[in-house]
Amino acid sequence: MKYDFKAIEEKWQKVWEEKQAFVASEDYSKPKFYGLVEFPYPSGSGMHVGHIKAYSGLEVISRKRRMQGYNVLFPMGFDAYGLPTENSAIKFNTHPRILTDRNIAKFTSQLKRVGFSFDWTKVIDTTEEDYYKWTQWIFLKLFEHGLVFRDQALVNYCPSCKVVLSNEDSQGGKCDICHSDIIQKSKDVWYLRITEYADKLLQGLDGVEYPENIKMQQVNWIGKSTGAFVDFSIKEVDESLRVYTTRCDTLFGVTFMVIAPEHPIIEKYRDKISNIDALDTYKEECAKKTEFERTQLVKDKTGVKIEGLTAVNPVNGKEIPVYISDYVMMGYGTGAIMAVPAHDQRDYDFAKKFGIDIIEVIKGGDISVEAYTGDGEMVNSDFLNGIEKKADAIEKMLGFLGEKGIGEKGVQYKMKDWAFNRQRYWGEPIPIVHCAKCGMVPVPYEELPLKLPNVENFEPGEGGESPLAKIDSFVNCKCPKCGGDARRETDTMPQWAGSSWYFLRYIDPKNDKVFADKEKLNYWLPVDWYNGGMEHVTRHLIYSRFWHKFLYDIGEVPTAEPYAKRSAQGLILGPDGQKMSKSRGNVVDPNDVVNEYGADTLRVYILFMGDYGMAAPWSESSMRGCKRFLDRVAELPSMIKGEGATPALESLFHKTLKKVTLDIEDMKFNTAIAAMMTLLNAIYDNGSLTRDELKMLVQMLSPFAPHLCEEIWEQLGGEGLCSLSAWPQYDETKTVDSTVEIVVQINGKLKSRLNVKADISAADAISAAKADEKIAAEIAGKAIIKEIYVPKKLVNIVAK
RNA sequence: GCGGGUGUGGCGGAAUUGGCAGACGCGCUAGACUUAGGAUCUAGUGUCACGCACGUGCAGGUUCAAGUCCUGUCACCCGCACCA
């Protein structure tokens, strides 16, 4: 058969669409499979082979599940709000709505050309009113339950994008979008109280099937630590300074305190501080430093002593100085620390620089050289002296602190509340009204969606104001509560909002009464398998777990966790082994590949490249190998002889089917394809195969190369669509060989090979081995110490 | 610094979890068919001192047997990072 991939692919894509072959059914009596892939951000540059890899894994699994009789939901949509579109809107002076629609159309046609079996009747677009209505609805629910608050805070601000970013979006002190340096700016910010869910997010990990590295990343991100809060009184004023410490066992070694430059106690007692000017100067310098500069100066500690405030160590009454330094962060703990230079390297560096006492309280190190952070016997510590175990010392100290009312056990998280607003146009409007009389008033549910107004100018304001602030008709409104004049909130939600619940909307995308029907949620949740990139592990994956858990707590969804299982694909690197990027010019466009080699080749190659979870470089010549494989498959119909099974091939067919069936479940697509290549080579060596065998082969290949397989299936007179035919069953008994080749070793070295019956006894195998000429010669005159038989593998004779 | 991961032919990668290292593919070599080949077919292809010799980043160890387990070490990649 001539393999005209272009004609074949167009033909079958049309048939699948007409027959609605991959539409999830409403038949809830069938077992379900909900396979989810991270929906793309429809950027102007179109798709990337990385997108194809990200979707191909669950594409194969979903296609197999359908053939295995599951009711499969495998949806696709577009996460279309976000800065890149808005930036190109400004650049090309084109409305983001127009750009978004254009980009979605482009993505859709590219996805369809690859032949993905998405349920296209359930496509969602996060920027459509009937979608973001429910994003706003969830926001209001969060508001209603006290999980939304507004605070004047130092925020990560990108001076180039003119936008406030969350911690997650400014990792490493760089803007996630434009990579400019982030500066700290004081602003009114909307927060979602994700920290309220820190423990639930942590505990929930126990019950889900995520790879260990993903769990670890989330655990580290949440960063739970247990320690103690301790109050240090200030001598000059009636005030105490609270610190958080994980090492309250070292309290007797405290020789000074450090507070963050922004700590409010400085403002509160300005008039008591004699060197306030020096503190102000230092504070200004810190605000100017970029994150990068701060981390560069880890070893070089800076700070200023506060003259006029002296702290008192609560365990021994010693008076100690208080410093400000930028090595203490306002955003973690209490913004103040007790410094124990003998047992904390940072405090040690600081003490050395400022000539502060260093008192050893744990034996074991040499504090004239560096801080000692290990375990050891407690000294110089009054009632703790002599204790050897850290845990015991902490326990005893906690008891003491509790008794005296100067401290208590405490828990801290690295995770911070989620800064949930952007001063930008292309996002969901935050449905809140500011009323002089009533304060923050939520827009009533029945008025949702609060529509994003159509504007002409999307440039953000110079002061970091949203473009919406310039639209009077949007801003000026009546307070829903008192009816008086009020102003609308003009910030929009961050790009992560829409993706935090999209998997729920796929279940019932057209519902205009609720975000999704309860019965449908009950049937489809949780997502059985979610595949996506590692870059979303500490953002989208945590955010969406948070929203889902909240919805669960208020009774809106039936499961505590959204995703039962998560996997992650590895990157596709450029042919040069570098990460693909436009600037390097090593990006491969899937459209070009589909044009030149066909979608089936692209799909097979992407899954054959290597381990699905690992990065692998693109190689066009390797891809040609996959094309050759499919070319040879396309020739098979001309090699058919008869029906039933070919004796020489039967066992290999069942072995291959077994391997493919099992490997797909482990996402070991590369070895599944390799096994089918091996089978194909054997068929060619044999010169023929039967009609039934070819049917079986195209069925097992069809999740990978569905177009070609449909074509052959049709030629063979297969019933219905190959994509919806019943997954073939392998016969276990036919996968085992009656005779096997075993290896004979002397002292673990390979010396000979034997063919034996598979079920041969150990004694028979060993005597057969000894009867072998080479072996007999080897062991002649030697004492046999041990004889080992590993069934179907080898005989090893230990001889001296 | 902390956490996670990876080191196997010229290249991408296999190896049922301790049992024949290098499956499968690429590339390469030779030949066939060709006016031609980024086509197809056939054979070969880890290394060399061609021995059942040596070989899985390096050095040890456990074992009848180690890519796989243990100890140490080096290199690279990815997260987080002055987290108190």
Short mmCIF file of C-alpha atoms (C1' of nucleotides) in Angstrom, two decimals, chain B residues 12-13 17 20 44 48-49 57 65 67 75 78-80:
data_model
loop_
_atom_site.label_atom_id
_atom_site.label_comp_id
_atom_site.label_asym_id
_atom_site.label_seq_id
_atom_site.Cartn_x
_atom_site.Cartn_y
_atom_site.Cartn_z
"C1'" G B 12 19.16 8.81 21.49
"C1'" G B 13 18.52 5.12 24.72
"C1'" U B 17 14.86 -4.89 39.78
"C1'" C B 20 23.76 -13.34 28.87
"C1'" G B 44 28.23 -5.86 9.48
"C1'" C B 48 41.26 -4.22 21.83
"C1'" A B 49 46.38 -7.31 23.03
"C1'" G B 57 31.78 8.58 35.63
"C1'" A B 65 27.00 -13.46 40.32
"C1'" G B 67 24.85 -1.07 35.39
"C1'" A B 75 30.92 15.73 37.09
"C1'" C B 78 16.72 20.85 37.95
"C1'" G B 79 14.18 23.08 42.22
"C1'" C B 80 14.60 26.18 46.72
#
